[in-house]
Coordinates of C-alpha atoms in Angstrom, one line a residue:
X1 CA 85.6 71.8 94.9
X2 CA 87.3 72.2 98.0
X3 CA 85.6 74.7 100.4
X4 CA 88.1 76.9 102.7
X5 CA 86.3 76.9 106.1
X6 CA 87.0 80.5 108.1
X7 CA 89.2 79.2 111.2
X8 CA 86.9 80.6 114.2
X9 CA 88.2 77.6 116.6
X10 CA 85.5 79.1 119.3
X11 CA 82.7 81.2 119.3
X12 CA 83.7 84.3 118.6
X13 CA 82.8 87.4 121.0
X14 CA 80.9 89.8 118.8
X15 CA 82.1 92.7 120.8
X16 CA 85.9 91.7 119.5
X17 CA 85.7 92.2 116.1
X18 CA 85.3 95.8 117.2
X19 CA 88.6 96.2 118.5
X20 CA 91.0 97.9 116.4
X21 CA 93.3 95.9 114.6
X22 CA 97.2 96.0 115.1
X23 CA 98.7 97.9 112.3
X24 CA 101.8 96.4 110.8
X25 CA 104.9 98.4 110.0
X26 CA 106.9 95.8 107.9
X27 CA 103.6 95.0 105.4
X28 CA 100.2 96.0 105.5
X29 CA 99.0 92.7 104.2
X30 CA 100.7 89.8 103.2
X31 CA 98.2 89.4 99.8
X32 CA 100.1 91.9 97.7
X33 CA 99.0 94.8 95.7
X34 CA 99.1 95.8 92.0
X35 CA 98.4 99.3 91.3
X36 CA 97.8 100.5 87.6
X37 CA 99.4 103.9 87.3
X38 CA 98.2 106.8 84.8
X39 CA 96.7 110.2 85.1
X40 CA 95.6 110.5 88.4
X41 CA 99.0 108.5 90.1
X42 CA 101.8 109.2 88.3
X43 CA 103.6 112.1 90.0
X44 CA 106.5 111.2 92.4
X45 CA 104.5 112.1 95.8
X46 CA 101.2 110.2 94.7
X47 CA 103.3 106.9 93.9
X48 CA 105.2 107.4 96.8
X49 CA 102.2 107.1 99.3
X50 CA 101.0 104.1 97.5
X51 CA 104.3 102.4 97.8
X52 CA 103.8 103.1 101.6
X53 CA 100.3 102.2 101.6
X54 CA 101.3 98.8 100.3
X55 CA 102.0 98.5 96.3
X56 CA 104.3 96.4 95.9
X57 CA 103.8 96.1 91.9
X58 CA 102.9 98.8 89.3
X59 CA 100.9 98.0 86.1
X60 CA 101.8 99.9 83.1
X61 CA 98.9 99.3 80.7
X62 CA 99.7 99.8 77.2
X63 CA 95.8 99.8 75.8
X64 CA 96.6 104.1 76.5
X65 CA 99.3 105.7 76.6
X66 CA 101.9 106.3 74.7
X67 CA 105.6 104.5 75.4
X68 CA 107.0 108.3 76.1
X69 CA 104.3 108.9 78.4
X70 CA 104.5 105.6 80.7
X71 CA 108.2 106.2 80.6
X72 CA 107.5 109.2 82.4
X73 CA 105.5 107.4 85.1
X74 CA 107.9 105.0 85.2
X75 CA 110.6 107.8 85.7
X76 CA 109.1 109.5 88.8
X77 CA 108.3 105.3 90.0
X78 CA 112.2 104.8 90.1
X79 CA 111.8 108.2 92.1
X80 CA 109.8 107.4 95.2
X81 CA 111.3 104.2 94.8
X82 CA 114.4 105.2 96.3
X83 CA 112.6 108.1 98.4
X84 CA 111.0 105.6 100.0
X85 CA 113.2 102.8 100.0
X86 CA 110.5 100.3 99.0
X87 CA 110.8 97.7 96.6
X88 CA 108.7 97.3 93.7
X89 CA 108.3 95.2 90.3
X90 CA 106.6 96.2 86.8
X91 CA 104.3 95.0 84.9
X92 CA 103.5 95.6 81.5
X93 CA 99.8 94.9 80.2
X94 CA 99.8 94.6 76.3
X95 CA 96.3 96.0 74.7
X96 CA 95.8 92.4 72.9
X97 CA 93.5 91.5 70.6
X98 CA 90.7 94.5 72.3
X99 CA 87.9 95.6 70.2
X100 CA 87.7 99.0 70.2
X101 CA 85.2 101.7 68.7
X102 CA 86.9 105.1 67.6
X103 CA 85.0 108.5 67.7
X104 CA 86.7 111.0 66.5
X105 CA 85.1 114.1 67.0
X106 CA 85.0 112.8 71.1
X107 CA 81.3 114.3 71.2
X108 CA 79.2 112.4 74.0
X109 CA 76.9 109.8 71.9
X110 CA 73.3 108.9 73.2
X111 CA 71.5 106.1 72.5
X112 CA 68.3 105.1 73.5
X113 CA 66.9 101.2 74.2
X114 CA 65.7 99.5 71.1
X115 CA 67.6 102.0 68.5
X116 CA 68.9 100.6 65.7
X117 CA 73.1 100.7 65.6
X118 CA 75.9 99.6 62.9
X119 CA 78.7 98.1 63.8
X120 CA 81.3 98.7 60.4
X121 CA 84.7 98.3 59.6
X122 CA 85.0 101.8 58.0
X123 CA 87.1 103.6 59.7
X124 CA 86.4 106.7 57.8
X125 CA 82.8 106.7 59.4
X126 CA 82.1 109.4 62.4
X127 CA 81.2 108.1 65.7
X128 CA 77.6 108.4 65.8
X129 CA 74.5 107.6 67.5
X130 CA 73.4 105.6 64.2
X131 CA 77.0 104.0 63.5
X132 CA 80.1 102.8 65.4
X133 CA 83.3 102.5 63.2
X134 CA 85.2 99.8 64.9
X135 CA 88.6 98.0 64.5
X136 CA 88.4 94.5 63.3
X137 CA 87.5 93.8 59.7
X138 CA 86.4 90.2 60.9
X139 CA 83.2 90.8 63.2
X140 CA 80.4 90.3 60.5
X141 CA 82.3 87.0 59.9
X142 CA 82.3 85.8 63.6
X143 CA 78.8 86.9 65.0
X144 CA 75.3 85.5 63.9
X145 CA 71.5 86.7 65.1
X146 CA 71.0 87.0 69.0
X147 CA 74.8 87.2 69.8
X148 CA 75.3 89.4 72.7
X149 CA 77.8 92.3 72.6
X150 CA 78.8 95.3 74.6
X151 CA 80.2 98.8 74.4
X152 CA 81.5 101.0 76.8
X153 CA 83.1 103.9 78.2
X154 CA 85.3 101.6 80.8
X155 CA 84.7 98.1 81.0
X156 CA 81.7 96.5 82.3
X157 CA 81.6 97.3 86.3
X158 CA 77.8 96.0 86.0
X159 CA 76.6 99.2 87.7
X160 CA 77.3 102.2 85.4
X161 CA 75.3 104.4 82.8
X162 CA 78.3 104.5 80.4
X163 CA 77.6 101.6 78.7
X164 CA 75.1 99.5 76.2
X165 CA 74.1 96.5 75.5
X166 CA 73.4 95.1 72.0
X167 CA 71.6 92.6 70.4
X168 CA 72.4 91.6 66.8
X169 CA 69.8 91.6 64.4
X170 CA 71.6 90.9 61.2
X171 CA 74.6 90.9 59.1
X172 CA 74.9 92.9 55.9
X173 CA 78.0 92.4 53.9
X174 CA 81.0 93.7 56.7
X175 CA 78.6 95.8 58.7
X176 CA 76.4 94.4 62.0
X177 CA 73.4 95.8 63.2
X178 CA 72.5 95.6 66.2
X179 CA 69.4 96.6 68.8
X180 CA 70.4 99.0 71.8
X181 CA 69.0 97.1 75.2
X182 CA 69.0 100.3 77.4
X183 CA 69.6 103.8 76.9
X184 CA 73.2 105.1 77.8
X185 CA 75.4 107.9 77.2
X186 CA 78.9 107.3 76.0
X187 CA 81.8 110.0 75.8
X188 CA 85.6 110.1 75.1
X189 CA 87.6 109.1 71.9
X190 CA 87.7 105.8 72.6
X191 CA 85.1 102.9 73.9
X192 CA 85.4 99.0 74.4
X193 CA 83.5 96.5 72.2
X194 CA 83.2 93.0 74.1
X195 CA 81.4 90.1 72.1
X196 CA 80.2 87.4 75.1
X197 CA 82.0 83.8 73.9
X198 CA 83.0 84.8 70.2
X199 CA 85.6 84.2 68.7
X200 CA 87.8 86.9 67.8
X201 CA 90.3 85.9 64.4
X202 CA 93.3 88.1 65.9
X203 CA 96.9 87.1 67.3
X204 CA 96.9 87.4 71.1
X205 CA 100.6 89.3 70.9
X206 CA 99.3 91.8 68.3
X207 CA 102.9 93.9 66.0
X208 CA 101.9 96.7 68.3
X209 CA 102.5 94.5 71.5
X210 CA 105.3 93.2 69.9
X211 CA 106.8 96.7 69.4
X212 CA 106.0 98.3 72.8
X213 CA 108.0 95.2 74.4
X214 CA 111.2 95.4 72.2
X215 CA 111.7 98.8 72.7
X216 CA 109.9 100.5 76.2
X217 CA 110.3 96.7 78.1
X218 CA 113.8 96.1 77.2
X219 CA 114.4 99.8 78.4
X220 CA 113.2 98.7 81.5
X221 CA 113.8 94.9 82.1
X222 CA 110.4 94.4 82.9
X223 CA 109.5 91.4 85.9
X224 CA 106.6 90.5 84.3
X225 CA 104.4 90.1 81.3
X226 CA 100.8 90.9 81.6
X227 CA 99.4 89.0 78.3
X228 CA 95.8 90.4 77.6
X229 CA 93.3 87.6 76.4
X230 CA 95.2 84.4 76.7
X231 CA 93.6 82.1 75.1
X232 CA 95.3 78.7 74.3
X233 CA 98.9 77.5 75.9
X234 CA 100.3 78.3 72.9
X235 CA 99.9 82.1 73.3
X236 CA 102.6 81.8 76.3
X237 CA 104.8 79.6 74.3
X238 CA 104.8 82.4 71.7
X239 CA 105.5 85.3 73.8
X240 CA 107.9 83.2 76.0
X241 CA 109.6 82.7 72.7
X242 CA 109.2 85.9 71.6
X243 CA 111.0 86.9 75.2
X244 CA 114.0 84.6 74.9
X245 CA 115.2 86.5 72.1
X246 CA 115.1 89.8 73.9
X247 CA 118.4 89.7 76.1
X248 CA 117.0 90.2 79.7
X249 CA 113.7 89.8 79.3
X250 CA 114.1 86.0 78.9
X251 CA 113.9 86.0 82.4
X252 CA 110.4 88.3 82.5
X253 CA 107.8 86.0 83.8
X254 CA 104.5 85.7 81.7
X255 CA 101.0 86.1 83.5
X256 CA 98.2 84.9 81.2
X257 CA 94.8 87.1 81.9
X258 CA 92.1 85.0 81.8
X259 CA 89.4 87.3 80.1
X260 CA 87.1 85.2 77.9
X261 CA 85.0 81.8 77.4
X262 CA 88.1 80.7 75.0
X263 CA 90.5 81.0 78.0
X264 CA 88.8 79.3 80.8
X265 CA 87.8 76.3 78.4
X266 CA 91.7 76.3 77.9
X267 CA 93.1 77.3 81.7
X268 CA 94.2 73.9 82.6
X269 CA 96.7 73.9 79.8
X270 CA 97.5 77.7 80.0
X271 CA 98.6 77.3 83.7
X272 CA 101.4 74.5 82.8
X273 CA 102.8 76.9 80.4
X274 CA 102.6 80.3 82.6
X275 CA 104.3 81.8 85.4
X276 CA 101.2 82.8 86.9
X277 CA 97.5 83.7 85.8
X278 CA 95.2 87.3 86.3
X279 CA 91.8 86.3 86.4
X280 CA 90.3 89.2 85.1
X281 CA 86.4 89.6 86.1
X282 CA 85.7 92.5 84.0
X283 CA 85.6 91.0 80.7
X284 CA 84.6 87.7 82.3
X285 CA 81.6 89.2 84.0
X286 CA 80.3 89.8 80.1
X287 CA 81.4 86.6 78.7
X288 CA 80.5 84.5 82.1
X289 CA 76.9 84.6 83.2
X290 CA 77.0 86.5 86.9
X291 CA 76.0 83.2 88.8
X292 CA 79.0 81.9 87.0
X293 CA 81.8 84.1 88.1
X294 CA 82.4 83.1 91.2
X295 CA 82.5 79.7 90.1
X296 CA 85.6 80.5 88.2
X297 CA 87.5 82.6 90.5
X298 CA 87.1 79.5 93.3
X299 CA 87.8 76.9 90.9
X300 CA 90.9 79.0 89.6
X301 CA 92.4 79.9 92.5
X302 CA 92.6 76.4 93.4
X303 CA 94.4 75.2 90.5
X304 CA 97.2 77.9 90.7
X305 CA 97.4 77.6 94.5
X306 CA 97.9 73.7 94.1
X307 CA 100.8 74.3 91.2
X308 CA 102.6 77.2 93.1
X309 CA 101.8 79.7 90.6
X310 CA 100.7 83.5 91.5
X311 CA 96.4 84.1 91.4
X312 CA 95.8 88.2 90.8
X313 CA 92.3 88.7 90.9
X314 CA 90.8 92.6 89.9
X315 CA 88.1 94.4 89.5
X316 CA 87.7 94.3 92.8
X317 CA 86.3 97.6 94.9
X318 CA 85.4 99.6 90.9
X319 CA 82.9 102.1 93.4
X320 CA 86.4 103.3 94.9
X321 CA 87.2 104.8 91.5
X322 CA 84.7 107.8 92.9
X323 CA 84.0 107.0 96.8
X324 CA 85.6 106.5 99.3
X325 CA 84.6 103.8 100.6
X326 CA 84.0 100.5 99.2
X327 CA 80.6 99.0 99.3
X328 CA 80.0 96.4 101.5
X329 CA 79.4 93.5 98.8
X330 CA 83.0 94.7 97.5
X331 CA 84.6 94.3 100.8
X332 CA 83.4 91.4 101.0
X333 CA 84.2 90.1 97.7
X334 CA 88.3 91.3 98.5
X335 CA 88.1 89.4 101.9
X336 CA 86.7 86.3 99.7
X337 CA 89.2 86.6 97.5
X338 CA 91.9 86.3 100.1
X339 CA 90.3 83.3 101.6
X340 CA 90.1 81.2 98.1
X341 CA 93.7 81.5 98.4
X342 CA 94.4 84.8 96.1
X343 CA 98.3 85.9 96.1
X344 CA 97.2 89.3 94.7
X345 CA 94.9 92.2 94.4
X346 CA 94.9 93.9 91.3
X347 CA 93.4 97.5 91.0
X348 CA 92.6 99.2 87.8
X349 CA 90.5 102.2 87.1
X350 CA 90.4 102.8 90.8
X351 CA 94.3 103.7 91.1
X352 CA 94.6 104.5 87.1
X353 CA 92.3 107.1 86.4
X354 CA 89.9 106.7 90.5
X355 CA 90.1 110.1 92.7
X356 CA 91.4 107.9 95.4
X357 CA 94.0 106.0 94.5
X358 CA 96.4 105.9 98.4
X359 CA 93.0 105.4 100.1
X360 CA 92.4 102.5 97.9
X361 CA 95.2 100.8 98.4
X362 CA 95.2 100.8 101.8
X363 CA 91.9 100.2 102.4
X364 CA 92.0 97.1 100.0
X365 CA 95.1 95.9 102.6
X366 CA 93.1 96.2 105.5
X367 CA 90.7 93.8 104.5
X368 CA 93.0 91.5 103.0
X369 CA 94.8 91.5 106.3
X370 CA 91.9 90.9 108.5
X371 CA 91.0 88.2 106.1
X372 CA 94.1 86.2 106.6
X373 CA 93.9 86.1 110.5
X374 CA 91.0 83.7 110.0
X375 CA 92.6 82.2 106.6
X376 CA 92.6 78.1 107.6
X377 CA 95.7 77.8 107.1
X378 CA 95.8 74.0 108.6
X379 CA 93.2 73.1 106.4
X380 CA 95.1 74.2 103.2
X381 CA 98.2 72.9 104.5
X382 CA 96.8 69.3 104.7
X383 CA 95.1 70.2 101.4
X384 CA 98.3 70.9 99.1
X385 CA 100.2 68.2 101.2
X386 CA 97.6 65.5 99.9
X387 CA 97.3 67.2 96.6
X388 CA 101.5 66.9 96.3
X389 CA 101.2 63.3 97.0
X390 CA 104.2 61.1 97.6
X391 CA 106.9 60.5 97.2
X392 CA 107.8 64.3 97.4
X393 CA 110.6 66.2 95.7
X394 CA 113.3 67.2 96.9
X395 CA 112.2 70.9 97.6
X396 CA 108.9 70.5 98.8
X397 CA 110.0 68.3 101.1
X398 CA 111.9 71.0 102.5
X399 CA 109.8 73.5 101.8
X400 CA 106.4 71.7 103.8
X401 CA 108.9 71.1 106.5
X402 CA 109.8 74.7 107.0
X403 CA 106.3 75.7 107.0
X404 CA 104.8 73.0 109.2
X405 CA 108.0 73.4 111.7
X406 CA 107.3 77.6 111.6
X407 CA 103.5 77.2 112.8
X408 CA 104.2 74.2 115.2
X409 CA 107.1 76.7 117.2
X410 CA 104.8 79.7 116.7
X411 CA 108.0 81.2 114.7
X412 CA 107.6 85.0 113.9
X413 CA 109.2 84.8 111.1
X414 CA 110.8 82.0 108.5
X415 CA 114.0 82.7 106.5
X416 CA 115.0 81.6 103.5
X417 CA 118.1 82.0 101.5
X418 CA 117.8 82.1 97.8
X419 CA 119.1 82.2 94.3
X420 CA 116.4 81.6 91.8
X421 CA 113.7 82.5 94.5
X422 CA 112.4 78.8 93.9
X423 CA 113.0 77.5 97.7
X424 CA 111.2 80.9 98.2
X425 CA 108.2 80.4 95.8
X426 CA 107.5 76.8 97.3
X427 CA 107.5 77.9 101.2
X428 CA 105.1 80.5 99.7
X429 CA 103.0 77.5 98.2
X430 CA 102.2 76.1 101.5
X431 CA 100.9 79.5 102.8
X432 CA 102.8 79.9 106.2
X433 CA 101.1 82.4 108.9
X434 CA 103.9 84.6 109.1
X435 CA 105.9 86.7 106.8
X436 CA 108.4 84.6 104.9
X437 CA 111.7 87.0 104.1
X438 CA 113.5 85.7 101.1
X439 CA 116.9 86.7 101.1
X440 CA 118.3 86.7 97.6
X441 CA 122.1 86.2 96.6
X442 CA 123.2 87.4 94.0
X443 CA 125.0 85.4 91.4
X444 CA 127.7 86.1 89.1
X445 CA 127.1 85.5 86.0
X446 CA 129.1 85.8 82.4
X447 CA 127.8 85.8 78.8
X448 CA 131.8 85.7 77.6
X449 CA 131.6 89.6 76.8
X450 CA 130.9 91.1 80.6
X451 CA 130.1 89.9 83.9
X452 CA 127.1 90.9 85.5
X453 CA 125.3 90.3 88.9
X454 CA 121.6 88.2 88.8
X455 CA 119.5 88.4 92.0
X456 CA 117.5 91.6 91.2
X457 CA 114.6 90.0 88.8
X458 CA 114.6 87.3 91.5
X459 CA 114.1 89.4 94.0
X460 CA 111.5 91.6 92.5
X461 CA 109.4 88.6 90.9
X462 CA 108.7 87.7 94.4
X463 CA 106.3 91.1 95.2
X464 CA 103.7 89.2 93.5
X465 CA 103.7 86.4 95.8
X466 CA 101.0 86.0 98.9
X467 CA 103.6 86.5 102.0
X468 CA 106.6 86.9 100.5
X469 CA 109.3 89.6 101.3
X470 CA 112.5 89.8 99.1
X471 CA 115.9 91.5 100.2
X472 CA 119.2 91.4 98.5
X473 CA 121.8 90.1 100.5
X474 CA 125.6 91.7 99.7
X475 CA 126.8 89.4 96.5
X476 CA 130.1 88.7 98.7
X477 CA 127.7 86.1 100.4
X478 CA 127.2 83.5 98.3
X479 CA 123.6 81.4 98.8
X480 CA 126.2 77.6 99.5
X481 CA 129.0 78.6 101.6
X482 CA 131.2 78.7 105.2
X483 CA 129.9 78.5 108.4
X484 CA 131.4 81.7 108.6
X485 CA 129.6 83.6 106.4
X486 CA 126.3 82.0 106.4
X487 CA 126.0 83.7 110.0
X488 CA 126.9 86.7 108.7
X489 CA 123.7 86.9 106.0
X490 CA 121.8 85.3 108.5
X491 CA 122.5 88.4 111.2
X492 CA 122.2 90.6 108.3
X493 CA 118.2 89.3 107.9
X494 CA 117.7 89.7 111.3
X495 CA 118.9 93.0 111.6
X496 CA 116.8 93.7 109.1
X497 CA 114.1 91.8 110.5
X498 CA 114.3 94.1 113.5
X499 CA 114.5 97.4 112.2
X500 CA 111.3 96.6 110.5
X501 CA 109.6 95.4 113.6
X502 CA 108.7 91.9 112.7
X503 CA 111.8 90.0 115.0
X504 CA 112.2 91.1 118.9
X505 CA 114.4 89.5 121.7
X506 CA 113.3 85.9 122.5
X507 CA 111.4 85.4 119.2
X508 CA 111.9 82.2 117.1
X509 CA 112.7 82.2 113.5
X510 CA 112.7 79.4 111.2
X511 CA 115.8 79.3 109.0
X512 CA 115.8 77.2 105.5
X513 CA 119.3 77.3 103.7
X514 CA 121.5 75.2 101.7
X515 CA 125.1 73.7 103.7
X516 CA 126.9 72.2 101.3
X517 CA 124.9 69.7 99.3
X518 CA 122.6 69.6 102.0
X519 CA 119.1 72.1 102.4
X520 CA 118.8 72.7 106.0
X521 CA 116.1 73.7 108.2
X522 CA 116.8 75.4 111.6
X523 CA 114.6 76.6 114.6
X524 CA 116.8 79.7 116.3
X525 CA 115.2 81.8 119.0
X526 CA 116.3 85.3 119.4
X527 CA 118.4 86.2 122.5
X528 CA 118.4 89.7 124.1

């Protein structure tokens, strides 16, 4: 394991870190932001100031809700999308294989520690404080005396009194029963069931998933793919399959959340087959033990950093659901994220259903962006270099040389001109200190029937990328072309480099482009 040293060059004066820090106009943070959207941030003015505080992707997460009602959210997102005039991707979380108890009558159920519960199959049951109907005809078959499960409200946050912990006691026939550990009250209609490191005989892409993607994702062209308890490589192969047939969405990219035991034995092969990976700590707090957790998330990180792929980490600042303010181990916990290497920030209950979702966001960027002015970034350089070995290809030649050449000139910002958003992705890789604006050309494309213009998925696939910043260039500029009208997307960035504040007179900017055959990087500095 590699550790990522803090980059304090001399001892700091304590006094400093109680200057205020320099807010940023163009981005808040150059860790990016997904916000879940639902009751409590779905009108047009509440996503709007999260777009502004620094969202830059929204989760739609299909475990509630029905299609009509995200497409409603999604409505008012395309909104203060263009009120705004801030870009932003979606993401679509299927429910997955969850376990998940059903009461009924929504009548708040106590139970107290060492009371006897039944787990059963029957769903014509009521919810009770004796018996839990649940989903999944297989659990008796899959579970043995002392197996750990849990039920709850939300998921586990490790610090609520909505949830309990069972232990089993026996099996009869289909039914489990179980002994509470701790008294708890649960209410709603609907609670979780998590059973630590068992396995769970049910597809990951469940007909439900299936139908929610074919119908509300095609819609939509959804950017990405959130697939909910990945479990082997062969669960991406499947949905990427599944994908490929659905017109657009063959270009979706598919982030496999990493939620159980089954997953981490199986990450190293998962992350060759996936675009890029959620480590999701709530269900892996239950299924990990605690001293465990951060284990992962380290060890994680580092493997997606090292292959270029996106790391989302959540559950991340769950007291912000009610408070204000996060508690100190949770800001923390955000700033350590950012210095394992984390591209993204993922909040759940705290945007989806928390009282303060704007605050949230931007409080979560604050500490993300004070993280990365002491982010090592030489040390991780040298770190990916080594790891990349040599010879090198091609692009991350380039790439590395873009980087190392933007720190050595103390370049405000680097440039690079893209189709796929590959070059883009690779600069990304090698974590550059400044904001790296990836200017996206279009590309005509034909299927024989109609012509249509690529660029947009490309663009927006890139919000989930540590220090990226996408813009579409005008399709009449092709990404390989004159001298002529290279300059003119090039003066086109920089204007827009400018009106956001991150380029003034005399700056220099690293520019990385393709000339013919050739990829090209350029030092420029700015003139009056």
């Amino acid at each position: 394991m590699h550790s990522n040293h803090l980059l304090l060059e001399e001892p700091i004066r304590m006094a400093s870190i109680l200057e205020p820090s320099k807010a940023q106009s163009f981005f808040p943070a150059m860790t990016k932001i997904v916000g879940t959207l639902g009751p409590k941030s779905r009108s047009v003015e509440v996503i709007s100031a999260c777009l502004k505080a620094g969202m830059s992707v929204a989760r739609f997460d299909f475990s509630l809700g029905d299609p009509a009602y995200h497409q409603e959210t999604l409505d008012n997102l395309k909104g203060a999308i263009k009120s705004t005039k801030k870009f932003c991707a979606v993401m679509l979380d299927t429910a997955g294989p969850e376990l998940t108890v059903v009461n009924k009558s929504e009548k708040a159920i106590s139970l107290k520690a060492d009371a006897t519960i039944t787990l059963t199959p029957d769903k014509g049951q009521e919810a009770s404080s004796e018996v839990f109907p649940i989903n999944f005809d297989g659990l008796s078959k899959a579970v043995k005396k002392g197996d750990t499960m849990f039920i709850g409200q939300y998921l586990f946050t490790g610090s609520e009194t909505t949830s309990v912990w069972l232990e089993v006691d026996q099996v009869k026939g289909d039914d489990v029963v179980c002994t509470a550990k701790n008294s708890a009250t649960i209410t709603g209609s609907l609670f979780t069931l998590h059973a630590a490191q068992i396995h769970i005989d049910l597809p990951t892409l469940l007909d439900k998933d299936k139908e929610v993607i074919s119908t509300w994702g095609v819609q939509n062209k959804i950017d990405f793919l959130s697939l909910s308890f990945t479990r082997h490589a062969e669960d991406v192969r499947e949905a990427r399959e599944f994908l490929s047939k659905l017109g657009d969405l063959s270009q979706t990219q598919i982030f496999a959340k990493i939620e159980n035991e089954e997953g981490l034995k199986h990450f190293d092969e998962i992350l060759q087959e996936a675009d890029g990976i959620i480590l999701s700590r709530g269900n892996l707090g239950i299924d990990l033990p605690p001293e465990k957790v951060f284990l992962f998330q380290k060890a994680a990180v580092y493997k997606c950093n090292m292959a270029g792929k996106p790391a989302v980490v959540t559950r991340v600042v769950d007291s912000m659901t009610d408070n204000l303010r996060p508690t100190r181990a949770e800001a923390t916990d955000v700033a350590n994220a950012v210095l394992d290497g984390t591209d993204a920030i993922l909040l759940g209950a705290e945007t989806l259903r928390g009282l303060y979702p704007i605050e949230t966001i931007s409080t979560v960027g604050r500490i993300c962006a004070e993280a990365e002015k002491v982010f090592n970034q030489d040390l991780y350089f040298k770190r990916t270099v080594k790891f990349v070995g040599e010879p090198m290809s091609h692009l991350e030649s380039i790439a590395s040389s873009a980087v190392r050449a933007a720190i050595k000139v103390k370049a405000s910002i680097l440039i690079c001109f893209t189709s796929s958003g590959r070059t883009a992705r690779l600069i990304a890789k090698y974590r550059p200190t400044m904001p790296v604006l990836s200017v996206v050309i279009p590309q005509l494309k034909t299927n024989q029937l109609k012509w249509s213009l690529s660029g947009a998925f490309e663009a927006r696939q890139s919000l989930i990328v540590r220090g990226l910043f996408p813009m579409l260039a005008d399709p009449q500029h092709p990404a390989e072309s004159t001298n002529a009208s290279s300059e003119s997307v090039l003066k086109f960035a920089l204007d827009h480099g400018k009106a956001s504040g991150v380029v003034k007179s005399h700056d220099r900017v690293v520019i990385c482009q393709k000339v013919g055959d050739a990829s090209v990087v350029k030092i420029i500095e700015l003139e009056d």
